[in-house]
Every structure is written in structure tokens, then in C-alpha cells.
Tab-separated table of C-alpha atoms and ligand atoms in Angstrom:
chain	number	residue	atom	x	y	z
A	1352	MET	CA	-25.934	-92.421	9.869
A	1353	ILE	CA	-23.879	-95.431	9.539
A	1354	ARG	CA	-25.988	-98.013	7.830
A	1355	ASP	CA	-23.482	-100.930	8.243
A	1356	GLN	CA	-20.247	-100.019	10.001
A	1357	SER	CA	-18.228	-103.365	8.312
A	1358	THR	CA	-19.253	-102.226	5.044
A	1359	LEU	CA	-18.141	-98.772	5.682
A	1360	ASP	CA	-15.089	-100.135	7.418
A	1361	ALA	CA	-14.282	-102.157	4.245
A	1362	LEU	CA	-14.954	-99.084	2.064
A	1363	LEU	CA	-12.813	-96.435	4.338
A	1364	ASP	CA	-10.000	-99.097	4.546
A	1365	SER	CA	-9.723	-99.386	0.516
A	1366	VAL	CA	-10.107	-95.790	0.170
A	1367	GLY	CA	-7.186	-95.062	2.838
A	1368	ARG	CA	-5.019	-97.612	1.197
A	1369	PHE	CA	-5.584	-96.053	-2.307
A	1370	VAL	CA	-4.477	-92.623	-0.720
A	1371	ARG	CA	-1.553	-93.823	0.811
A	1372	GLU	CA	-0.265	-96.231	-2.220
A	1373	ARG	CA	-1.283	-94.504	-5.162
A	1374	LEU	CA	-2.011	-90.610	-4.294
A	1375	VAL	CA	0.260	-89.571	-2.040
A	1376	PRO	CA	3.510	-91.057	-4.199
A	1377	ALA	CA	1.834	-89.180	-6.972
A	1378	GLU	CA	1.393	-85.807	-5.493
A	1379	GLU	CA	4.125	-84.009	-6.570
A	1380	GLU	CA	3.787	-85.331	-10.468
A	1381	VAL	CA	0.298	-83.857	-10.374
A	1382	ALA	CA	1.565	-80.638	-8.801
A	1383	GLU	CA	4.629	-80.572	-11.767
A	1384	THR	CA	2.289	-81.568	-14.545
A	1385	ASP	CA	-0.735	-80.285	-13.793
A	1386	SER	CA	-2.767	-82.999	-14.577
A	1387	ILE	CA	-3.994	-86.376	-12.898
A	1388	PRO	CA	-2.899	-89.300	-14.331
A	1389	THR	CA	-5.617	-91.650	-16.320
A	1390	ALA	CA	-4.448	-94.441	-14.449
A	1391	ILE	CA	-5.840	-92.847	-11.388
A	1392	VAL	CA	-9.029	-91.619	-12.606
A	1393	ASP	CA	-9.569	-95.206	-13.787
A	1394	GLU	CA	-8.847	-96.711	-10.682
A	1395	MET	CA	-11.077	-94.084	-8.918
A	1396	ARG	CA	-14.125	-95.223	-11.192
A	1397	THR	CA	-13.193	-98.862	-10.550
A	1398	LEU	CA	-13.413	-97.957	-6.612
A	1399	GLY	CA	-16.789	-96.384	-7.284
A	1400	LEU	CA	-15.852	-93.146	-6.202
A	1401	PHE	CA	-17.944	-91.299	-8.746
A	1402	GLY	CA	-20.907	-92.756	-7.515
A	1403	LEU	CA	-20.513	-92.485	-3.634
A	1404	THR	CA	-23.715	-90.224	-3.388
A	1405	ILE	CA	-25.804	-91.818	-6.038
A	1406	PRO	CA	-28.680	-94.118	-5.067
A	1407	GLU	CA	-27.992	-97.742	-5.407
A	1408	THR	CA	-31.022	-97.975	-7.928
A	1409	TYR	CA	-28.911	-95.893	-10.210
A	1410	GLY	CA	-25.832	-97.746	-9.527
A	1411	GLY	CA	-24.323	-95.654	-7.013
A	1412	LEU	CA	-23.144	-96.646	-3.202
A	1413	GLU	CA	-25.741	-94.115	-1.945
A	1414	LEU	CA	-23.705	-93.042	1.210
A	1415	THR	CA	-25.338	-91.140	3.685
A	1416	MET	CA	-23.882	-87.772	4.722
A	1417	GLU	CA	-22.003	-89.321	7.714
A	1418	GLU	CA	-20.683	-92.006	5.543
A	1419	GLU	CA	-19.748	-89.452	2.661
A	1420	ALA	CA	-18.210	-87.226	5.410
A	1421	ARG	CA	-16.112	-90.237	6.679
A	1422	VAL	CA	-14.941	-91.172	3.097
A	1423	MET	CA	-13.899	-87.380	2.145
A	1424	ILE	CA	-11.862	-87.162	5.699
A	1425	GLU	CA	-10.066	-90.465	4.343
A	1426	LEU	CA	-9.744	-88.759	0.496
A	1427	GLY	CA	-8.790	-85.484	1.997
A	1428	LYS	CA	-5.420	-87.408	3.214
A	1429	THR	CA	-3.717	-86.078	-0.030
A	1430	SER	CA	-3.399	-83.063	-2.674
A	1431	PRO	CA	-7.129	-81.789	-2.703
A	1432	ALA	CA	-6.682	-82.045	-6.460
A	1433	PHE	CA	-7.521	-85.661	-6.377
A	1434	ARG	CA	-10.677	-85.209	-4.589
A	1435	SER	CA	-11.523	-82.777	-7.269
A	1436	VAL	CA	-11.781	-85.375	-10.077
A	1437	ILE	CA	-14.936	-86.581	-8.293
A	1438	GLY	CA	-15.964	-83.904	-5.960
A	1439	THR	CA	-18.577	-82.053	-8.710
A	1440	THR	CA	-19.924	-85.333	-9.889
A	1441	VAL	CA	-20.662	-86.391	-6.586
A	1442	GLY	CA	-21.448	-83.419	-5.361
A	1443	ILE	CA	-22.592	-79.990	-6.905
A	1444	GLY	CA	-22.817	-81.462	-10.045
A	1445	SER	CA	-25.015	-84.337	-9.783
A	1446	GLN	CA	-27.099	-83.449	-6.415
A	1447	GLY	CA	-29.438	-80.814	-8.191
A	1448	ILE	CA	-30.716	-83.547	-10.327
A	1449	LEU	CA	-30.965	-85.907	-7.354
A	1450	ILE	CA	-32.681	-83.576	-5.046
A	1451	ASP	CA	-35.350	-81.798	-7.425
A	1452	GLY	CA	-34.904	-83.787	-10.825
A	1453	THR	CA	-37.639	-85.726	-12.270
A	1454	ASP	CA	-37.786	-89.702	-12.233
A	1455	GLU	CA	-36.516	-89.508	-15.923
A	1456	GLN	CA	-34.323	-86.770	-15.695
A	1457	LYS	CA	-32.472	-89.350	-12.535
A	1458	ALA	CA	-32.766	-92.230	-14.639
A	1459	GLN	CA	-31.301	-90.595	-17.741
A	1460	TYR	CA	-28.446	-88.884	-16.093
A	1461	LEU	CA	-27.504	-90.599	-12.792
A	1462	PRO	CA	-26.087	-94.098	-13.716
A	1463	ARG	CA	-23.794	-92.709	-16.002
A	1464	MET	CA	-22.342	-90.315	-13.318
A	1465	ALA	CA	-22.186	-93.249	-10.707
A	1466	SER	CA	-20.230	-95.127	-13.364
A	1467	GLY	CA	-17.938	-92.352	-13.898
A	1468	GLU	CA	-18.743	-92.363	-17.535
A	1469	ILE	CA	-19.815	-88.771	-17.207
A	1470	VAL	CA	-18.424	-85.903	-15.283
A	1471	ALA	CA	-20.727	-83.070	-13.998
A	1472	SER	CA	-20.234	-79.805	-13.378
A	1473	PHE	CA	-21.752	-76.940	-11.716
A	1474	ALA	CA	-22.202	-73.557	-13.426
A	1475	LEU	CA	-23.647	-70.938	-10.841
A	1476	THR	CA	-20.950	-68.153	-10.684
A	1477	GLU	CA	-20.539	-65.517	-12.943
A	1478	PRO	CA	-18.138	-62.325	-13.705
A	1479	GLU	CA	-20.590	-60.178	-11.896
A	1480	ALA	CA	-22.449	-62.772	-9.833
A	1481	GLY	CA	-19.999	-64.320	-7.292
A	1482	SER	CA	-21.170	-64.120	-3.479
A	1483	ASP	CA	-24.805	-62.538	-4.832
A	1484	ALA	CA	-25.714	-65.719	-6.616
A	1485	ALA	CA	-28.899	-64.705	-6.826
A	1486	SER	CA	-27.780	-61.981	-9.282
A	1487	LEU	CA	-26.641	-63.954	-12.126
A	1488	ARG	CA	-27.621	-62.638	-15.589
A	1489	THR	CA	-27.139	-66.009	-17.852
A	1490	THR	CA	-30.817	-65.911	-19.752
A	1491	ALA	CA	-32.708	-69.080	-20.845
A	1492	VAL	CA	-35.417	-67.949	-23.385
A	1493	ARG	CA	-38.176	-70.476	-24.145
A	1494	ASP	CA	-38.151	-71.046	-27.644
A	1495	GLY	CA	-40.715	-73.694	-28.380
A	1496	ASP	CA	-39.541	-77.060	-26.677
A	1497	HIS	CA	-35.985	-75.647	-26.014
A	1498	TYR	CA	-34.498	-72.900	-24.174
A	1499	VAL	CA	-31.912	-70.324	-25.709
A	1500	VAL	CA	-29.055	-70.015	-23.312
A	1501	ASN	CA	-26.865	-66.765	-23.203
A	1502	GLY	CA	-23.932	-65.905	-20.686
A	1503	THR	CA	-20.633	-66.455	-19.071
A	1504	LYS	CA	-19.904	-68.602	-16.104
A	1505	ARG	CA	-16.902	-68.138	-14.659
A	1506	PHE	CA	-14.456	-70.542	-12.296
A	1507	ILE	CA	-15.992	-73.727	-13.014
A	1508	THR	CA	-14.274	-76.403	-11.608
A	1509	ASN	CA	-14.065	-79.619	-14.026
A	1510	ALA	CA	-15.593	-77.528	-16.938
A	1511	PRO	CA	-12.868	-78.876	-19.376
A	1512	GLN	CA	-13.540	-82.467	-18.382
A	1513	ALA	CA	-17.404	-81.878	-17.927
A	1514	ASP	CA	-19.851	-84.145	-19.931
A	1515	VAL	CA	-22.680	-82.206	-18.176
A	1516	PHE	CA	-23.218	-78.961	-16.722
A	1517	THR	CA	-26.075	-78.305	-13.852
A	1518	LEU	CA	-26.625	-74.743	-14.905
A	1519	MET	CA	-28.368	-71.757	-13.265
A	1520	ALA	CA	-30.142	-69.330	-15.780
A	1521	ARG	CA	-32.770	-66.399	-15.292
A	1522	THR	CA	-35.889	-67.641	-17.292
A	1523	ASP	CA	-37.927	-64.382	-16.030
A	1524	PRO	CA	-36.068	-61.528	-16.991
A	1525	ALA	CA	-38.493	-59.405	-15.374
A	1526	ASP	CA	-37.435	-61.067	-12.022
A	1527	LYS	CA	-34.121	-59.847	-11.039
A	1528	GLY	CA	-33.698	-62.059	-7.868
A	1529	ALA	CA	-33.678	-65.546	-6.880
A	1530	SER	CA	-37.166	-66.250	-7.932
A	1531	GLY	CA	-36.406	-65.910	-11.769
A	1532	VAL	CA	-33.729	-68.471	-11.766
A	1533	SER	CA	-33.804	-72.029	-13.460
A	1534	ALA	CA	-32.072	-75.216	-13.078
A	1535	PHE	CA	-30.856	-76.989	-16.181
A	1536	ILE	CA	-29.037	-80.042	-17.180
A	1537	VAL	CA	-26.832	-79.244	-20.130
A	1538	ASP	CA	-24.914	-81.515	-22.318
A	1539	ALA	CA	-21.542	-79.991	-22.604
A	1540	ARG	CA	-20.822	-80.815	-26.141
A	1541	SER	CA	-24.062	-78.768	-27.243
A	1542	SER	CA	-23.565	-76.256	-29.778
A	1543	GLY	CA	-23.316	-72.753	-28.842
A	1544	ILE	CA	-20.835	-73.824	-25.641
A	1545	SER	CA	-17.185	-72.719	-25.642
A	1546	LEU	CA	-14.911	-72.886	-22.966
A	1547	GLY	CA	-12.082	-70.076	-21.873
A	1548	ARG	CA	-8.792	-70.920	-20.835
A	1549	LYS	CA	-7.972	-72.709	-18.084
A	1550	ASP	CA	-7.321	-70.549	-15.007
A	1551	ARG	CA	-4.187	-70.213	-13.447
A	1552	LYS	CA	-4.641	-70.770	-9.851
A	1553	MET	CA	-2.819	-70.376	-6.616
A	1554	GLY	CA	-2.696	-73.966	-6.101
A	1555	GLN	CA	-4.583	-77.188	-6.481
A	1556	ARG	CA	-2.852	-78.138	-9.716
A	1557	GLY	CA	-4.455	-80.754	-11.373
A	1558	ALA	CA	-7.781	-79.474	-10.554
A	1559	HIS	CA	-8.785	-77.103	-13.381
A	1560	THR	CA	-11.301	-74.332	-13.542
A	1561	CYS	CA	-12.466	-71.947	-16.420
A	1562	ASP	CA	-15.148	-69.896	-18.110
A	1563	VAL	CA	-17.970	-71.507	-19.755
A	1564	ILE	CA	-19.491	-69.559	-22.281
A	1565	PHE	CA	-22.841	-69.969	-23.605
A	1566	GLU	CA	-24.042	-68.473	-27.027
A	1567	ASN	CA	-27.587	-69.192	-28.530
A	1568	CYS	CA	-26.972	-72.444	-26.943
A	1569	ARG	CA	-30.405	-74.686	-27.437
A	1570	VAL	CA	-31.388	-76.689	-24.175
A	1571	PRO	CA	-34.157	-78.893	-24.596
A	1572	ALA	CA	-37.036	-77.982	-22.365
A	1573	ALA	CA	-37.078	-81.693	-20.976
A	1574	ASN	CA	-33.695	-80.808	-19.288
A	1575	LEU	CA	-35.222	-78.045	-16.978
A	1576	ILE	CA	-34.672	-79.679	-13.631
A	1577	GLY	CA	-37.980	-80.823	-12.091
A	1578	LEU	CA	-39.673	-79.238	-15.149
A	1579	GLN	CA	-40.545	-75.941	-13.427
A	1580	GLU	CA	-39.345	-72.647	-13.966
A	1581	GLY	CA	-38.132	-70.474	-10.816
A	1582	ARG	CA	-36.896	-73.334	-8.499
A	1583	GLY	CA	-33.141	-72.883	-9.433
A	1584	PHE	CA	-31.880	-70.664	-7.101
A	1585	LYS	CA	-33.495	-72.968	-4.363
A	1586	THR	CA	-31.844	-75.944	-6.080
A	1587	ALA	CA	-28.432	-74.313	-6.013
A	1588	MET	CA	-28.676	-73.747	-2.476
A	1589	LYS	CA	-29.859	-77.060	-1.480
A	1590	VAL	CA	-27.073	-78.318	-3.349
A	1591	LEU	CA	-24.557	-75.735	-1.722
A	1592	GLU	CA	-25.888	-76.848	1.780
A	1593	LYS	CA	-24.991	-80.394	1.368
A	1594	GLY	CA	-21.644	-79.077	-0.464
A	1595	ARG	CA	-20.625	-77.425	2.493
A	1596	ILE	CA	-20.647	-80.232	4.892
A	1597	HIS	CA	-18.741	-82.243	2.097
A	1598	ILE	CA	-15.848	-79.595	1.801
A	1599	ALA	CA	-15.687	-79.358	5.558
A	1600	ALA	CA	-14.882	-82.920	5.819
A	1601	VAL	CA	-12.290	-82.569	3.162
A	1602	CYS	CA	-10.741	-79.797	5.183
A	1603	VAL	CA	-10.814	-82.391	8.152
A	1604	GLY	CA	-8.964	-84.903	5.954
A	1605	VAL	CA	-6.299	-82.248	4.484
A	1606	ALA	CA	-5.515	-81.027	7.989
A	1607	ARG	CA	-5.031	-84.420	9.802
A	1608	ARG	CA	-2.483	-85.102	6.936
A	1609	ILE	CA	-0.668	-81.717	7.061
A	1610	LEU	CA	-0.705	-82.153	11.185
A	1611	ASP	CA	0.273	-85.814	10.497
A	1612	ASP	CA	3.424	-84.372	8.232
A	1613	THR	CA	4.271	-81.627	10.643
A	1614	LEU	CA	4.410	-84.091	13.818
A	1615	ARG	CA	6.882	-86.370	12.162
A	1616	TYR	CA	9.052	-83.565	10.851
A	1617	ALA	CA	8.800	-82.151	14.459
A	1618	MET	CA	9.850	-85.356	16.008
A	1619	GLU	CA	12.740	-85.860	13.198
A	1620	ARG	CA	14.288	-82.291	13.157
A	1621	ARG	CA	16.894	-81.716	15.658
A	1622	GLN	CA	17.974	-78.369	16.999
A	1623	PHE	CA	19.891	-77.357	20.317
A	1624	GLY	CA	20.743	-81.142	20.489
A	1625	GLN	CA	17.127	-82.321	20.557
A	1626	PRO	CA	14.047	-83.064	18.226
A	1627	ILE	CA	12.048	-79.748	18.164
A	1628	ALA	CA	9.036	-81.746	19.067
A	1629	GLN	CA	10.635	-81.542	22.456
A	1630	PHE	CA	10.190	-77.660	22.681
A	1631	GLN	CA	7.140	-76.519	24.665
A	1632	LEU	CA	6.739	-73.651	21.811
A	1633	VAL	CA	6.389	-76.167	19.164
A	1634	GLN	CA	4.331	-78.649	21.179
A	1635	ALA	CA	1.738	-75.442	21.733
A	1636	MET	CA	1.569	-75.367	17.897
A	1637	LEU	CA	1.166	-79.332	17.602
A	1638	ALA	CA	-1.587	-79.275	20.241
A	1639	ASP	CA	-3.281	-76.292	18.769
A	1640	SER	CA	-3.877	-77.844	15.700
A	1641	GLN	CA	-4.596	-81.232	17.074
A	1642	THR	CA	-7.538	-79.635	19.087
A	1643	GLU	CA	-8.838	-77.522	15.953
A	1644	VAL	CA	-8.637	-80.698	13.758
A	1645	TYR	CA	-10.721	-82.624	16.406
A	1646	ALA	CA	-13.347	-79.676	16.887
A	1647	ALA	CA	-13.845	-79.421	13.105
A	1648	GLU	CA	-14.528	-83.380	13.015
A	1649	CYS	CA	-16.738	-83.315	15.425
A	1650	MET	CA	-18.780	-80.459	13.750
A	1651	VAL	CA	-18.718	-82.154	10.632
A	1652	ILE	CA	-20.015	-85.708	11.911
A	1653	ASP	CA	-22.731	-83.673	13.844
A	1654	ALA	CA	-23.762	-81.829	10.996
A	1655	ALA	CA	-23.899	-85.214	8.785
A	1656	ARG	CA	-25.979	-86.756	11.398
A	1657	ARG	CA	-28.212	-83.986	11.793
A	1658	ARG	CA	-28.848	-83.730	7.857
A	1659	ASP	CA	-29.382	-87.908	7.838
A	1660	ASP	CA	-31.881	-87.439	10.336
A	1661	GLY	CA	-33.978	-85.264	8.220
A	1662	LEU	CA	-33.095	-81.926	10.348
A	1663	ASN	CA	-32.634	-78.460	8.564
A	1664	VAL	CA	-28.691	-78.002	8.876
A	1665	SER	CA	-28.262	-74.424	6.930
A	1666	THR	CA	-26.956	-73.294	10.152
A	1667	GLU	CA	-24.879	-76.372	10.878
A	1668	ALA	CA	-23.398	-76.879	7.488
A	1669	SER	CA	-22.194	-73.279	7.338
A	1670	CYS	CA	-20.777	-73.462	10.766
A	1671	ALA	CA	-18.822	-76.592	9.761
A	1672	LYS	CA	-17.807	-75.056	6.355
A	1673	LEU	CA	-16.691	-71.922	8.084
A	1674	PHE	CA	-14.849	-73.330	10.966
A	1675	ALA	CA	-13.113	-76.364	9.197
A	1676	SER	CA	-11.674	-74.240	6.299
A	1677	GLU	CA	-10.455	-71.469	8.462
A	1678	MET	CA	-8.805	-74.077	10.647
A	1679	CYS	CA	-7.251	-76.004	7.853
A	1680	GLY	CA	-5.897	-72.708	6.796
A	1681	ARG	CA	-4.363	-72.345	10.564
A	1682	VAL	CA	-3.134	-75.896	10.652
A	1683	ALA	CA	-1.058	-75.208	7.230
A	1684	ASP	CA	0.394	-72.092	8.399
A	1685	ARG	CA	1.406	-73.774	11.498
A	1686	GLY	CA	2.763	-76.263	9.551
A	1687	VAL	CA	4.999	-73.997	7.642
A	1688	GLN	CA	6.029	-72.613	10.802
A	1689	VAL	CA	7.185	-75.825	12.617
A	1690	PHE	CA	9.076	-76.919	9.135
A	1691	GLY	CA	10.876	-73.358	9.478
A	1692	GLY	CA	12.922	-72.585	6.417
A	1693	ALA	CA	12.123	-75.947	4.918
A	1694	GLY	CA	8.448	-74.548	5.008
A	1695	TYR	CA	8.965	-72.362	2.593
A	1696	ILE	CA	10.736	-74.719	0.212
A	1697	ALA	CA	8.784	-76.598	-2.629
A	1698	ASP	CA	10.455	-79.740	-1.729
A	1699	TYR	CA	8.923	-80.640	1.524
A	1700	GLY	CA	5.225	-80.228	0.277
A	1701	ILE	CA	4.082	-78.269	3.122
A	1702	GLU	CA	3.974	-75.330	1.244
A	1703	ARG	CA	2.110	-76.762	-1.525
A	1704	PHE	CA	-0.788	-77.664	1.072
A	1705	TYR	CA	-0.291	-74.004	2.180
A	1706	ARG	CA	-1.318	-72.693	-1.222
A	1707	ASP	CA	-4.050	-75.592	-1.818
A	1708	VAL	CA	-6.115	-75.107	1.226
A	1709	ARG	CA	-6.427	-71.587	0.806
A	1710	LEU	CA	-9.150	-72.377	-1.631
A	1711	PHE	CA	-11.227	-73.775	0.949
A	1712	ARG	CA	-12.154	-70.773	2.463
A	1713	LEU	CA	-13.396	-69.233	-0.744
A	1714	TYR	CA	-15.145	-71.784	-2.761
A	1715	GLU	CA	-18.687	-73.312	-1.942
A	1716	GLY	CA	-19.494	-70.021	-0.208
A	1717	THR	CA	-16.600	-67.835	1.441
A	1718	SER	CA	-16.137	-67.460	4.886
A	1719	GLN	CA	-17.916	-64.174	4.883
A	1720	ILE	CA	-21.311	-65.769	3.205
A	1721	GLN	CA	-21.078	-68.543	5.785
A	1722	GLN	CA	-21.206	-66.233	8.679
A	1723	LEU	CA	-24.014	-64.388	6.807
A	1724	VAL	CA	-25.996	-67.540	6.422
A	1725	ILE	CA	-25.486	-68.626	10.147
A	1726	ALA	CA	-26.220	-64.857	11.581
A	1727	ARG	CA	-29.508	-64.521	9.348
A	1728	ASN	CA	-30.450	-68.101	10.550
A	1729	MET	CA	-30.061	-66.893	14.275
A	1730	ILE	CA	-31.758	-63.377	13.807
A	1731	ARG	CA	-34.541	-65.177	11.971
A	1732	ALA	CA	-35.154	-68.046	14.983
A	1733	ALA	CA	-35.075	-65.192	17.648
A	1734	GLY	CA	-37.558	-63.017	15.766
B	882	COS	N1	-32.285	-74.425	1.099
B	882	COS	C1	-33.223	-74.265	0.474
B	882	COS	N2	-33.883	-72.891	0.186
B	882	COS	C2	-32.926	-71.843	0.221
B	882	COS	C3	-31.550	-72.407	1.083
B	882	COS	C4	-31.514	-73.476	1.171
B	882	COS	N3	-30.291	-73.950	2.047
B	882	COS	N4	-30.980	-71.005	1.184
B	882	COS	C5	-32.023	-70.148	0.818
B	882	COS	N5	-32.893	-70.742	0.219
B	882	COS	C6	-34.184	-70.000	-0.079
B	882	COS	C7	-34.787	-68.920	0.660
B	882	COS	O1	-35.790	-69.529	1.633
B	882	COS	C8	-35.450	-67.968	-0.280
B	882	COS	O2	-36.650	-68.622	-0.616
B	882	COS	P1	-38.197	-67.774	-0.394
B	882	COS	O3	-38.071	-66.548	-1.372
B	882	COS	O4	-38.952	-68.583	-1.013
B	882	COS	O5	-38.148	-67.300	0.941
B	882	COS	C9	-34.430	-68.076	-1.592
B	882	COS	O6	-33.974	-69.376	-1.423
B	882	COS	C10	-33.541	-66.804	-1.568
B	882	COS	O7	-32.908	-66.660	-0.568
B	882	COS	P2	-32.265	-65.421	0.025
B	882	COS	O8	-33.236	-64.452	0.004
B	882	COS	O9	-31.491	-65.737	1.553
B	882	COS	O10	-31.041	-65.354	-1.139
B	882	COS	P3	-30.280	-64.265	-1.244
B	882	COS	O11	-29.730	-63.440	-2.348
B	882	COS	O12	-30.193	-63.024	-0.037
B	882	COS	O13	-28.805	-65.019	-0.939
B	882	COS	C11	-26.660	-66.481	0.031
B	882	COS	C12	-28.270	-65.920	0.223
B	882	COS	C13	-25.866	-65.150	0.185
B	882	COS	C14	-26.763	-67.253	1.091
B	882	COS	C15	-26.599	-67.278	-1.518
B	882	COS	O14	-26.553	-66.230	-2.198
B	882	COS	C16	-25.344	-67.608	-1.387
B	882	COS	O15	-25.055	-68.900	-0.747
B	882	COS	N6	-24.303	-66.910	-1.948
B	882	COS	C17	-23.059	-67.765	-1.997
B	882	COS	C18	-22.870	-68.507	-3.306
B	882	COS	C19	-21.885	-69.677	-3.474
B	882	COS	O16	-21.796	-70.348	-2.179
B	882	COS	N7	-21.156	-69.778	-4.518
B	882	COS	C20	-20.176	-70.536	-4.827
B	882	COS	C21	-20.353	-71.121	-5.920
B	882	COS	S1	-20.606	-72.708	-6.469
B	882	COS	S2	-18.706	-73.354	-5.873
């Protein structure tokens, strides 16, 4: 749903300009230094990017899912590490509070997230609990008006920058499944929290993940999301469902950028006396990529609209994430192929995208988890 086309167009225009004029020229520097310049993060704050999804009452832009998807497609047209700066705060880090938090919790945290004053991060995955998220072992044991948290979270995006974690921990040790899990808002500066060293990743340099270790960390009981135990896994699933449409939109944006670069190269690069774009075998690769980007974009927008209409989009969110992330991998692979030998050389940027996009098929649920969600929903509906 688009509330006001001209307001959205103005936002898309300023995000597009920001991407072209500020982010694209900084891509190599970010990859070299593994960090995003502070000036760029400040500009993201000024543009309101940290508050895209947060209600206007709390100082955000309150974008609908369709509007958010369209903004992510624009922001996706550069190194994905830039999107990651705001990604957890507009997405998985804040949405648990927004969806299931109390009014007090929303008022306490959302305005500072919307302004970009604090960075939110999502702490679900553990060394022994990745795809099987419900088996998480981190415990939160009630002690007076606090919970005492112990455990280790793994691959936590933006943990080194985080001010607040949305943490999933087991409050009922007797219940080993989903209903024993609760969600908390945890101040990252609490005593009893330490960070592992930054993970050395395949790509997306400038975006950071690391372990977060909780050792007798005391979290106020008032920070239990929704003030109800046992709802944390469902909160996480709702957050991830929305996040999957968001990531699918990012995939569309990155794929579009890769395809634009590929087309430009194919039209400039000459072999056998003519631009390689004139050769039908190269054209086939360009056309396949164009078709797939278009298909993914249609899926993303459709899933987003359905969510805005209040429909259950568990299946559509997973379909969009599965298709768009796999599509992005194929588009990047064809991009390298069209670039030929140059595609394997760092100077051309395409090999960086090739490594960067590999993550899309893994995080916020692997492709196999999306398949599992889709098929389960089909079987349930048919039964
Ligand atoms: N919205 C609301 N509730 C949901 C939901 C959703 N999208 N998905 C599941 N639930 C509910 C279920 O209805 C069920 O509730 P009831 O017991 O009341 O029926 C509960 O949550 C448990 O669901 P389920 O039985 O499907 O849980 P499973 O342990 O079988 O796990 C998968 C389901 C595999 C889908 C889940 O663990 C998952 O998404 N794993 C991937 C995790 C992930 O994406 N990690 C990325 C880390 S963050 S970057």
C-alpha cells in the first residue's frame, strides 16, 4: 500500500541520489577498510533511514511494507553493507518491540531507534541453534524483579555497534521447545555482556557480526517484551516473516545494480570486432537476469501489499525471500561470466558483489528453511 505517491517519490528520489552520489563512490573504501565512514552514517540519520518502519508517533516515517520494499530496492543498489547499517534497527532489532511490546516499552525505545540515536540488534541464533531456532539454550531465570541471562548468541549482525538487543532466551527450562522461549529488550551496556571478536566473513565488509556472551547478565523484568513469558519464539517468527520481505527487496535492488553494471560492461567491451552485448549467448544471460529480477520484484511487491492488507503472508514472504535471494546469486554469477576474466579481478567490483550476495541465501532463514515453511503451509492448508 502506498499512502501518498508524491511523498514516497520524494523519499525514493532522495535515497536514490544518496546511493548514487555518496554510497556508490564509497564502496571500495568500505571494502578496503571494513568500516562505514561516520559521515555516511550521520547522513543516514539525517535522511531518516533509521526510522523508516517506526510509527510517526515515535518519530519514524511509518512506512507501509510496500513503501519499505520500494525504499529497500533503491537502497539495495549498492554494497549491501550500507543497508546493514540501518537494517537491524529498522527491521529485526525493533520490530519485536513494535509488534508485541507494551506501550511503555515502545515509548522508551522506539523514538531513539527512529532517530538513529541507538542501534538495535537481534539476538536469536546460537552455536547449537541456527535453523532450529526453537532449540535455543540461552536461559533467562527470574530473580525478583530481574531475569538472570546466561548463554552465547552467534553471528549477531551489528552486535559491535548495538546499544540494544532484542534477545530470545528460554524462561522455562522444563520446556525445550518454542513455548519455553521469551523475548527481552536488553541494554547492550549491561554488565555481564561481552562480545566475541568480529567474524571474518566472505563478503559484506563494513557490516559486522560477532558472538554476544551473556554471563549472569541481569535484565529488568520490565524488559520482557509484552510482559508475558513464552511468547518470544512467536515474536521472533513474526519479526522474521516481515524481515524476509525486506531482505527479498534488498536482493532485487542489488540484482538490479549488478545487472546494470553487467549490461554497461557488455555494451563497452569489444571482442571479435563488436561489443559483446551483440552476441546472442551474452544476450541470453542478460535476458535471463532481466526476467528474473522482474519476477522477484513482482513477488516482493505482491507479498508486501498482501501484508499491508492484513493477510497472512508466511508463505508469500518465504517464497519472495527464497526466489529473490537465489535469483540474486544467479544474476551475480552471470555478471561474473559476462565480465569474463575481468569478473574475477577485484578492480571491477563484480566479484565483490558475487561474494556479498552469497549471504542472502543464508541469513534470516536459509533457502532450505524457506522451502520448509512454504511446503508446511501448503500441506497444512490442504489438510
Ligand atoms: N508468525 C506467528 N507465529 C508463528 C510463525 C509466524 N510466522 N511461525 C511459526 N509460528 C508459531 C507456530 O504457530 C507455533 O505456535 P503453536 O505452537 O502455538 O502452534 C510456534 O510458532 C512454533 O512453530 P513451529 O512448530 O513451526 O516451530 P519449529 O520449531 O518447527 O520451527 C522454523 C519453525 C524452522 C520455521 C523456524 O525455526 C525458523 O524460521 N528457523 C529459521 C530461523 C532463522 O530464520 N534464523 C535466522 C536468524 S536471524 S538473522
